[in-house]
Coordinates of C-alpha atoms and ligand atoms in Angstrom, one line a residue:
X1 CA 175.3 53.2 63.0
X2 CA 173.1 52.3 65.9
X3 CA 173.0 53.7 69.1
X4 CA 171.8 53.0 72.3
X5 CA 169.2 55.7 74.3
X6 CA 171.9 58.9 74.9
X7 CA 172.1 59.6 78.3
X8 CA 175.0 62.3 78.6
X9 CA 174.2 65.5 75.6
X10 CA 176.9 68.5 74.8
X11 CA 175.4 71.3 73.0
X12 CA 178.3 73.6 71.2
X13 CA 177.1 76.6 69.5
X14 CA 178.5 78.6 67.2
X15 CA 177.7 82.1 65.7
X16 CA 175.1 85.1 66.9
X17 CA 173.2 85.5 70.8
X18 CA 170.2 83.9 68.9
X19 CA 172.0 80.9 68.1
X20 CA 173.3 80.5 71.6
X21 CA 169.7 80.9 72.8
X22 CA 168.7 78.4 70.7
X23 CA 171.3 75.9 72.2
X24 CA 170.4 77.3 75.8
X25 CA 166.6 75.8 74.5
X26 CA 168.0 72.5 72.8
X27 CA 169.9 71.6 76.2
X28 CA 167.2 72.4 78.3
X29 CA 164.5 70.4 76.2
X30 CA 167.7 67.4 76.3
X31 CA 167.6 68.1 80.2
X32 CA 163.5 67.4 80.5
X33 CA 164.2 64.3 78.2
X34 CA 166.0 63.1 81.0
X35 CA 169.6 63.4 79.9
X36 CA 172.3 64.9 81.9
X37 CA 174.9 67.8 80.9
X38 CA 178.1 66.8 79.6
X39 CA 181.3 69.5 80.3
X40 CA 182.4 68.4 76.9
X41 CA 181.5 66.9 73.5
X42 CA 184.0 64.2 74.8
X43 CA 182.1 62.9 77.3
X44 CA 179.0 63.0 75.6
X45 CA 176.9 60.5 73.6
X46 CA 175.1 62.6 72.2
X47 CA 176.9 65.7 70.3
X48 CA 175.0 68.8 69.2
X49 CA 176.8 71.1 67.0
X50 CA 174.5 74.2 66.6
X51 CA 176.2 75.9 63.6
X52 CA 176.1 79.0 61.9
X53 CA 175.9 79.8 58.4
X54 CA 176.9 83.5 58.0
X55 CA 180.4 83.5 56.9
X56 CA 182.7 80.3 54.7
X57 CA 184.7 80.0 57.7
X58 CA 182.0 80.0 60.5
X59 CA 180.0 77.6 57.5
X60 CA 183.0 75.1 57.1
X61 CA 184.0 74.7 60.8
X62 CA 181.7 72.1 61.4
X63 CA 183.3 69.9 59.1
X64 CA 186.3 69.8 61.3
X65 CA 184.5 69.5 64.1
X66 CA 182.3 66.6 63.1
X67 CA 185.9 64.9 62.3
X68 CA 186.7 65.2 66.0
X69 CA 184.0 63.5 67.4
X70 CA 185.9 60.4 66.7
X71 CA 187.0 58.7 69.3
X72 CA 189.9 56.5 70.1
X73 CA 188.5 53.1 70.0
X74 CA 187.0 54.3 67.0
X75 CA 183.5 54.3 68.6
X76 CA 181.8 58.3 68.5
X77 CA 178.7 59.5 69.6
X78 CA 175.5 60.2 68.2
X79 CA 175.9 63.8 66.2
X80 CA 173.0 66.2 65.4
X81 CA 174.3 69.2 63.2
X82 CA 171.7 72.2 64.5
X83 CA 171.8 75.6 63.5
X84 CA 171.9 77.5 60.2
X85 CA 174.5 75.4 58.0
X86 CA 171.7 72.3 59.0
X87 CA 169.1 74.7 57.6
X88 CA 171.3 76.1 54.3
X89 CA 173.0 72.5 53.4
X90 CA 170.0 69.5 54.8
X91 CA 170.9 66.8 53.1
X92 CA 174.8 67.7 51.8
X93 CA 175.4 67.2 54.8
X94 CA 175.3 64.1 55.5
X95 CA 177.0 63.4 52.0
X96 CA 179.7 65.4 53.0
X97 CA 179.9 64.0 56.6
X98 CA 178.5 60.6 56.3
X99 CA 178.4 59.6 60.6
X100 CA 175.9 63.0 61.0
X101 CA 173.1 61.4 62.3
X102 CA 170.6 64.1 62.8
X103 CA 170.1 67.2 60.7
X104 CA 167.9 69.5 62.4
X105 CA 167.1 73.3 61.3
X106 CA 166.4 76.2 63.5
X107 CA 163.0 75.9 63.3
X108 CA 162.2 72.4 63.6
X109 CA 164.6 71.4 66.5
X110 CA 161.5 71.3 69.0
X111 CA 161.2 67.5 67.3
X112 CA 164.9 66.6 68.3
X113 CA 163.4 64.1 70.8
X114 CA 161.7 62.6 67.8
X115 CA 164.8 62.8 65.5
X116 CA 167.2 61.1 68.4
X117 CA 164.8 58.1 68.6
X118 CA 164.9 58.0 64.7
X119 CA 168.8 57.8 64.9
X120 CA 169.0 55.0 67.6
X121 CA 167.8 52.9 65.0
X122 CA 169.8 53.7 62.4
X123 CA 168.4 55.6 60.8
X124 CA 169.4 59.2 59.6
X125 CA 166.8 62.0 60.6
X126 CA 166.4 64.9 58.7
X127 CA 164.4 68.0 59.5
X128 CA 164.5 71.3 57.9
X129 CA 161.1 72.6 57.7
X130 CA 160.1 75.7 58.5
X131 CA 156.7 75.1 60.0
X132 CA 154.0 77.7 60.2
X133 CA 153.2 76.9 64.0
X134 CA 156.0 78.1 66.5
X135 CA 158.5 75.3 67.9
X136 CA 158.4 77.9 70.4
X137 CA 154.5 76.3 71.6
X138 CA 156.3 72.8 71.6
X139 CA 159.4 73.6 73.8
X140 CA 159.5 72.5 77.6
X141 CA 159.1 75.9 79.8
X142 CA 162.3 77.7 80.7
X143 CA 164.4 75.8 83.4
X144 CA 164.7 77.6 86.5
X145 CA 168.6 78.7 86.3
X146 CA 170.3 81.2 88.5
X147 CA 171.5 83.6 85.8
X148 CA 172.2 87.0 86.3
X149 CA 172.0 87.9 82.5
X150 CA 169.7 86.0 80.0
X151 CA 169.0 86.0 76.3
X152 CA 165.0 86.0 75.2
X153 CA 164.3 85.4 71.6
X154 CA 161.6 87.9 70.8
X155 CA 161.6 87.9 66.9
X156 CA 163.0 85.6 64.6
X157 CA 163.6 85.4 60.8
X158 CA 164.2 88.5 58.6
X159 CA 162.6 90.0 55.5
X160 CA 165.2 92.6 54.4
X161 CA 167.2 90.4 51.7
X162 CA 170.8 92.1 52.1
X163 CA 172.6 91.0 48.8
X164 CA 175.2 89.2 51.1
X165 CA 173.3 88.0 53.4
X166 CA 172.2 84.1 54.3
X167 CA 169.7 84.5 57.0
X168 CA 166.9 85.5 55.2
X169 CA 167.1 81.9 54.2
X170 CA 168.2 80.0 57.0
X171 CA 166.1 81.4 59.9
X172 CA 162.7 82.4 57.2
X173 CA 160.2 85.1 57.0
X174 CA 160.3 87.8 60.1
X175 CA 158.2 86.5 62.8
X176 CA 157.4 88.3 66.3
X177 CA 156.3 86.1 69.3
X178 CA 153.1 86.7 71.0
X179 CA 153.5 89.4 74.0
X180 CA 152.0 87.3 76.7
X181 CA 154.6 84.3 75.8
X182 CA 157.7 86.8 76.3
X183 CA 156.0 88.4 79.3
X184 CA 155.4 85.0 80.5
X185 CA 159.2 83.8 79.9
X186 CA 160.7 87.2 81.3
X187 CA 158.8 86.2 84.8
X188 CA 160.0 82.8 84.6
X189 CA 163.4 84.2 84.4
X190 CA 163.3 86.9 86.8
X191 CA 161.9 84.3 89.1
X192 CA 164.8 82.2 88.6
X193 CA 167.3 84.7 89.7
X194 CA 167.9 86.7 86.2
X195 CA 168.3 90.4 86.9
X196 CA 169.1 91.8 83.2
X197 CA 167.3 90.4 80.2
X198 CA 168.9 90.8 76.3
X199 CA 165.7 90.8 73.6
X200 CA 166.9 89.1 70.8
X201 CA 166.0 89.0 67.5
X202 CA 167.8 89.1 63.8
X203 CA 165.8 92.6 63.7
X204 CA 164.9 92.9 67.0
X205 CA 163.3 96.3 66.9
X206 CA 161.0 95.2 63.8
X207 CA 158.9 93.1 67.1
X208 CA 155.2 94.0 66.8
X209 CA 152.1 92.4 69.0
X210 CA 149.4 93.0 70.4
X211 CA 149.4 93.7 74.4
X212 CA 147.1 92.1 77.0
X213 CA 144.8 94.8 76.1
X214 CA 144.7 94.2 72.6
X215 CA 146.4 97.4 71.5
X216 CA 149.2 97.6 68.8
X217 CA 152.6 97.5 70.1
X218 CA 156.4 97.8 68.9
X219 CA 159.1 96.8 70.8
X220 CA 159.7 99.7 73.0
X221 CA 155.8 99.2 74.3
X222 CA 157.4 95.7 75.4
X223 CA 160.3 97.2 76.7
X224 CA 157.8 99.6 78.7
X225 CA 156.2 96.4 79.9
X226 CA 158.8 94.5 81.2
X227 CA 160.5 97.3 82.8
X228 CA 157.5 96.9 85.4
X229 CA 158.8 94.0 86.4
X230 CA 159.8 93.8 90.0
X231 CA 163.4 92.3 90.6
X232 CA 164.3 92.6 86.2
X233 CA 167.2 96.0 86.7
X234 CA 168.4 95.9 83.1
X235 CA 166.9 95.3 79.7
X236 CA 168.6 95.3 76.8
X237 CA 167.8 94.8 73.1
X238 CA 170.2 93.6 69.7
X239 CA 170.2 93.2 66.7
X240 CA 168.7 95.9 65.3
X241 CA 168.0 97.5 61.2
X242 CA 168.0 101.2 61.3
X243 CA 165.0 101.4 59.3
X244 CA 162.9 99.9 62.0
X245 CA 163.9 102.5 64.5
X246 CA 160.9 103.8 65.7
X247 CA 160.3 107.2 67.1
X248 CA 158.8 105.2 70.1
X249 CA 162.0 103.4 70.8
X250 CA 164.5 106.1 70.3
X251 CA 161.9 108.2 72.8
X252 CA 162.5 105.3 75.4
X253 CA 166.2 105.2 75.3
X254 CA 165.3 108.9 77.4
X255 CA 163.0 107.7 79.6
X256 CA 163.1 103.9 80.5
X257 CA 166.0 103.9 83.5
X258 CA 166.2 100.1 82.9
X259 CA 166.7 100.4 79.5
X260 CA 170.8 100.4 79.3
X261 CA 172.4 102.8 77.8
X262 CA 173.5 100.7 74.6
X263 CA 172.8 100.6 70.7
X264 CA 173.9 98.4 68.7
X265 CA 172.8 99.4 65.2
X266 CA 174.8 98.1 62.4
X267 CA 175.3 99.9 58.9
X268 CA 177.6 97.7 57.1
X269 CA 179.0 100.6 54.9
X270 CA 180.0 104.3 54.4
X271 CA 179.2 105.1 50.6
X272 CA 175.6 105.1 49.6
X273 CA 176.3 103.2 46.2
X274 CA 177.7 100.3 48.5
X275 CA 174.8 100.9 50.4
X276 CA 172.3 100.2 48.1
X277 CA 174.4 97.2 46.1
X278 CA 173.8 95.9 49.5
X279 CA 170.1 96.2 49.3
X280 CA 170.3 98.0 53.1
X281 CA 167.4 100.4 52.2
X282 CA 169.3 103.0 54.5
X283 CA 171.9 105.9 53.5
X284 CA 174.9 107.2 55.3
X285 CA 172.9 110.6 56.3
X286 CA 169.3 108.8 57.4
X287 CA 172.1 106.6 59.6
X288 CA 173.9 109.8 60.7
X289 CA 170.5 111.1 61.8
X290 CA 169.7 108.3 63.9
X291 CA 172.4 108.3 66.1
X292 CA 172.0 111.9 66.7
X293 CA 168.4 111.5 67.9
X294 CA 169.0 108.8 69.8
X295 CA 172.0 110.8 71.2
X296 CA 169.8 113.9 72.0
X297 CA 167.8 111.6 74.0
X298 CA 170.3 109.8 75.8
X299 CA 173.8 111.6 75.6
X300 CA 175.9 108.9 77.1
X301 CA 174.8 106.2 74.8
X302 CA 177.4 103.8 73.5
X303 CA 177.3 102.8 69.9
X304 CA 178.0 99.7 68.1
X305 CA 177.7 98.6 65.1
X306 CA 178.7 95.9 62.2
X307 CA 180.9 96.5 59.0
X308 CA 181.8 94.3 55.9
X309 CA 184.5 95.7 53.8
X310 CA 185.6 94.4 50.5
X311 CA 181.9 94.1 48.7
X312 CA 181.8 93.4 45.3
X313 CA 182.7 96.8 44.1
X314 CA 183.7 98.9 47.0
X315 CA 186.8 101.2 45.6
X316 CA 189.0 102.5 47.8
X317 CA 187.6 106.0 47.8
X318 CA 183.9 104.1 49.3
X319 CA 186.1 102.2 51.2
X320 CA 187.6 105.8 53.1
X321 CA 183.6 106.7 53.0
X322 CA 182.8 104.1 55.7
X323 CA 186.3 105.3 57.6
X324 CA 184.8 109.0 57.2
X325 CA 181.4 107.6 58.6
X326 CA 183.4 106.0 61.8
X327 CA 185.2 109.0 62.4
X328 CA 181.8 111.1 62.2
X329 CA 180.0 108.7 64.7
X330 CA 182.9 107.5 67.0
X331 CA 182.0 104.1 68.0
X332 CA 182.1 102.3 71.6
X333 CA 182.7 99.0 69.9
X334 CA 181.8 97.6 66.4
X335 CA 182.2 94.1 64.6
X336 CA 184.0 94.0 61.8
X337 CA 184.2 91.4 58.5
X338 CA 185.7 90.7 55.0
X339 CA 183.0 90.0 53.0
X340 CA 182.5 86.5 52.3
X341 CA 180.2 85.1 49.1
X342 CA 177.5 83.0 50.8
X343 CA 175.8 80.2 48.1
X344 CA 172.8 81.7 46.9
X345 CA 172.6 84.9 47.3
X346 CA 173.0 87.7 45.0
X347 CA 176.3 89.4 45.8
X348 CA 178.3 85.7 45.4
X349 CA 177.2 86.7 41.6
X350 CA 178.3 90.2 41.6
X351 CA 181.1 91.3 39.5
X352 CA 184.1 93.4 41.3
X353 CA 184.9 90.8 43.6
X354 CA 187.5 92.0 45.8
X355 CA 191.2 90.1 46.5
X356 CA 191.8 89.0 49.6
X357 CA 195.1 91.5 49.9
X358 CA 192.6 93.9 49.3
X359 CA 190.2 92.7 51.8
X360 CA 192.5 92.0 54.6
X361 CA 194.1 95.7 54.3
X362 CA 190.7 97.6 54.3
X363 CA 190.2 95.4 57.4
X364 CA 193.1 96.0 59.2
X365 CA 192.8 99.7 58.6
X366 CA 189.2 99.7 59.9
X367 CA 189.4 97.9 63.3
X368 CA 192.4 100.3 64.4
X369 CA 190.3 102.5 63.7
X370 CA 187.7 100.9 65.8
X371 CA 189.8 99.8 68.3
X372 CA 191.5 103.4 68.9
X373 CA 187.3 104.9 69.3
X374 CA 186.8 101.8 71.4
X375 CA 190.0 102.3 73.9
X376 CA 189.0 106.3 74.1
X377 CA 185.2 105.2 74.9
X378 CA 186.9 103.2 77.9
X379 CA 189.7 105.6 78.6
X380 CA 186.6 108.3 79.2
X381 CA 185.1 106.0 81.9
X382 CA 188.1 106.2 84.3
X383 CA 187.2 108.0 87.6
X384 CA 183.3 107.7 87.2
X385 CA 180.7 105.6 89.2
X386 CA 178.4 103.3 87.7
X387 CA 176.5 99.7 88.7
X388 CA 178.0 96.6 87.3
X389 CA 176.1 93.2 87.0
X390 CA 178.2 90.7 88.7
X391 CA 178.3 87.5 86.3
X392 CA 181.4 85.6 86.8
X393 CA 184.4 85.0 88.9
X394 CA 187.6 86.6 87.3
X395 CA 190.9 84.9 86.7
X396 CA 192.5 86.0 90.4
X397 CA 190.9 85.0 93.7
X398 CA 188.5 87.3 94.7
X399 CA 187.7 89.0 91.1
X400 CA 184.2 89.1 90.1
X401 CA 183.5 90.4 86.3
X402 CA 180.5 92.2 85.4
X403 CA 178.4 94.0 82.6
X404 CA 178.8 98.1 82.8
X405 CA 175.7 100.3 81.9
X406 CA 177.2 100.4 78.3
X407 CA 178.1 96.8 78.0
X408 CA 181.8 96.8 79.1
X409 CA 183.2 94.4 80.8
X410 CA 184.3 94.9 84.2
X411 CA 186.8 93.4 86.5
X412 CA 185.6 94.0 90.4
X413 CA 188.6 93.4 92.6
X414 CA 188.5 92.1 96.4
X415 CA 185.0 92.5 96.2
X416 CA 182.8 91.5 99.3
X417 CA 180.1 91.3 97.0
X418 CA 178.7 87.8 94.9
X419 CA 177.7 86.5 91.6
X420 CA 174.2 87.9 90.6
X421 CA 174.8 91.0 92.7
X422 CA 174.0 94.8 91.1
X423 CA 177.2 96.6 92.9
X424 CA 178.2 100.2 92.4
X425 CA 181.7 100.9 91.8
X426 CA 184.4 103.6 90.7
X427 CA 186.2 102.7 87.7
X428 CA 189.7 102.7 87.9
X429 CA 191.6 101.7 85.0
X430 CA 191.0 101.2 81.5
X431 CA 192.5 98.6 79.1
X432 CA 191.0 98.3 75.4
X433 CA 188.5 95.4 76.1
X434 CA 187.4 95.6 79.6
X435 CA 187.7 97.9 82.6
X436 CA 189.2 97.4 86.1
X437 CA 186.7 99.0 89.3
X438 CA 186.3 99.3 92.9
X439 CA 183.1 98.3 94.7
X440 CA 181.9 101.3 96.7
X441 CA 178.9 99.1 97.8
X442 CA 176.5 97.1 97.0
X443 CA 173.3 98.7 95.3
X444 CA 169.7 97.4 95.3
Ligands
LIG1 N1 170.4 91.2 61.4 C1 171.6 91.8 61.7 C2 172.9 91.0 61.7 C3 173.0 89.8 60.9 S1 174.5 88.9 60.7 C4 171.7 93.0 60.9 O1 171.1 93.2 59.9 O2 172.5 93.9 61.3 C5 175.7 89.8 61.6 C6 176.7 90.5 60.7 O3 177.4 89.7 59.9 C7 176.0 91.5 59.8 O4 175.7 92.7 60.4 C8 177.2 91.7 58.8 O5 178.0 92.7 59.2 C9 177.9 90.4 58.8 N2 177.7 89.6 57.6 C10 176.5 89.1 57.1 N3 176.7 88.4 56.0 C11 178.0 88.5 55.7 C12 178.9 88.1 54.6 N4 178.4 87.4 53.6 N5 180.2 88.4 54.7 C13 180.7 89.1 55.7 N6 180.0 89.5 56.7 C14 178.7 89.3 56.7
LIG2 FE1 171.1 89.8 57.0 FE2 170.4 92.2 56.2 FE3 168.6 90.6 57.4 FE4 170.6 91.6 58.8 S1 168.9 92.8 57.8 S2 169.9 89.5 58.9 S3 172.3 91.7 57.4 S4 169.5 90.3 55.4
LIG3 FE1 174.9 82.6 62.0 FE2 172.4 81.9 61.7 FE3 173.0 83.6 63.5 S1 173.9 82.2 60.1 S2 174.8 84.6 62.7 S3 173.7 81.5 63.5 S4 171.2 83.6 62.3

């Protein structure tokens, strides 16, 4: 189909912080192309669905969604699929979903201007390379937005082949962006009104470089370094592998103030045969370990982490391991999945696959677990001070919602105070997913 020079874009984005990043990037580079913002994909002509890969349901959604892009009149507008399926699937794509017009990878989508003048003509545009110079070099600066909390993609791709896992091959090799490019972007961001920066990176604390001096460096030395900057309160840092938790970093959970309080450090599983099926390279006890150090170093630390239950395998006496290994770390939050087989990779081929009655009981049993830590994490905040990160207006007039130190959310009622603001406040109440608080006043 041809289409005429898109003037309205809607980016949609699906699946993990670096994802949304990504589409924060791809609407920005739309923006310096001269397009506007759409509020939706409805009035948009041109539709980017940044997808995500990681799980069949998350991987199929964009199926349904591409079918929904059609409009009444039968016209629809021009579609880019973005994101990890585009990366994993390329071309099937466009067999399975024949009005896709653009099919653009995560690292290649620095050429979308390219592949949109491709697709006026007709013509379908394909690109899924994974090129050895950075799209990050070829991206417009960041646009100056009055954000209180931003993401920054500091590392991308990962080399630790977990059997289950698809990212290894949709987002490549581990790759760490130069210091002075993230120092650079942190600036622009803090100029722009940012107060709290999120690292990102599928193993965010694998980041090496070299600082302006040349010296070696790991991601607590960038930490270090951007704490030094004037008017940036809060940095914080996900996803991270346990076996790339340095000494240094643990060291600077004690002693960096901006650094918050949070950890999220997934382990998957609670028997070390599951463990290693899994390719994680980690066991329950060298896990354990970690979150005591980091605990010694900073006490009040909340912890997070990810879980997949039902591998190929997993008996129900591993299955009470990973309960046993909640219990003996008591989370503040945690993710939790039924495994899914993802195309190409090695546990799809594993014998022991699990039923989904199986699955779905293991799950249920875990998150109330979870969610009974998680309410007593929040319950144990109630009557203590803390600053909150204003982000958002809440659903009632006057409510303002904000980030606590340890990443709750936090409802700020009649508060004199506005979006953007660092407030200090009492917390009142506790429900399981987010806390209700009384400014005391406004901080720095
Ligand atoms: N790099 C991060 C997270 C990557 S994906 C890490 O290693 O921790 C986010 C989470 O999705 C994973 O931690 C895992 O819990 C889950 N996940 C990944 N592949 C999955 C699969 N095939 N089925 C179910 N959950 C999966
Ligand atoms: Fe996937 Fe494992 Fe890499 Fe995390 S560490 S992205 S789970 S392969
Ligand atoms: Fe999904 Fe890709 Fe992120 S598969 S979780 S969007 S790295």
């Amino acid at each position: 189909m041809n289409h005429s020079s898109p003037k309205k874009y809607h980016v949609k984005s699906f699946g993990c912080q670096m994802n949304v990043y990504d589409g924060e990037r791809m609407a920005e580079m739309m923006a310096a192309q001269g397009l506007s913002a759409a509020d939706s994909a409805d009035d948009a002509d041109l539709v980017i669905l940044n997808t995500c890969h990681i799980r069949e349901k998350a991987a199929e959604k964009v199926y349904s969604d591409i079918g929904r892009l059609k409009r009444e009149d039968g016209s629809r507008p021009m579609i880019a699929v973005a994101g990890c399926v585009a990366q994993a699937e390329g071309g099937e794509i466009a067999r399975r979903a024949p009005t896709v017009d653009i099919v653009v990878g995560p690292q290649a989508y620095h050429r979308l201007p390219e592949l949109v003048e491709q697709a006026k003509g007709g013509k379908r545009a394909l690109d899924t390379d994974m090129p050895a110079i950075s799209k990050f070099d070829h991206l417009p600066a960041r646009a100056k937005q009055a954000r209180p909390g931003a993401f920054l993609t500091v590392q991308e791709g990962c080399d630790k082949f977990c059997t289950y896992c698809v990212v290894p091959y949709t987002r490549g090799a581990e790759i760490s962006r130069p210091w002075g490019d993230i120092v650079r972007e942190a600036h622009a961001l803090v100029e722009g009104g940012t107060r709290e920066i999120t690292l990102l990176g599928q193993n965010v604390n694998a980041w090496t470089g070299d600082d302006e001096a040349g010296r070696g460096q790991g991601l607590d030395g960038l930490i270090r370094a951007l704490a030094k900057i004037d008017g940036l309160e809060r940095i914080r840092y996900t996803t991270s592998h346990p076996n790339d938790m340095s000494d240094g970093l643990i060291a600077a959970h004690g002693e960096v103030d901006k650094l918050m309080p949070f950890l999220h450090l997934p382990v998957q599983a609670g028997s070390d045969r599951v463990l290693k099926a899994m390719n994680r390279s980690h066991t329950v006890e060298s896990y354990l370990k970690l979150i005591e150090r980091v605990r010694a170093v900073r006490p009040d630390i909340a912890i997070s982490g990810d879980f997949i239950v039902g591998f190929p395998g997993e008996s129900d006496a591993e299955f009470e391991e990973t309960l046993g290994l909640v219990r003996d770390v008591d989370y503040a939050m945690a993710y939790s999945f039924k495994y899914s087989p993802r195309p190409g990779t090695p546990a799809a081929d594993m014998d022991g696959q699990i039923s989904a009655n199986v699955m779905d009981e293991r799950l249920q049993r875990l998150q109330n677990l979870l969610n009974e830590q998680q309410a007593r994490f929040n319950a144990a905040t109630v009557g203590r001070q803390c600053a909150v990160l204003l982000e958002r207006t809440g659903k009632l007039p006057g409510q303002l919602i904000g980030k606590s130190p340890w990443l709750q959310s936090v409802i700020v009622n009649d508060s004199a105070a506005a979006i953007g603001d660092l407030v200090h406040v009492e917390i009142a109440s506790a429900g399981p997913n987010s806390l209700i608080a009384n400014l005391i006043r406004k901080a720095a």
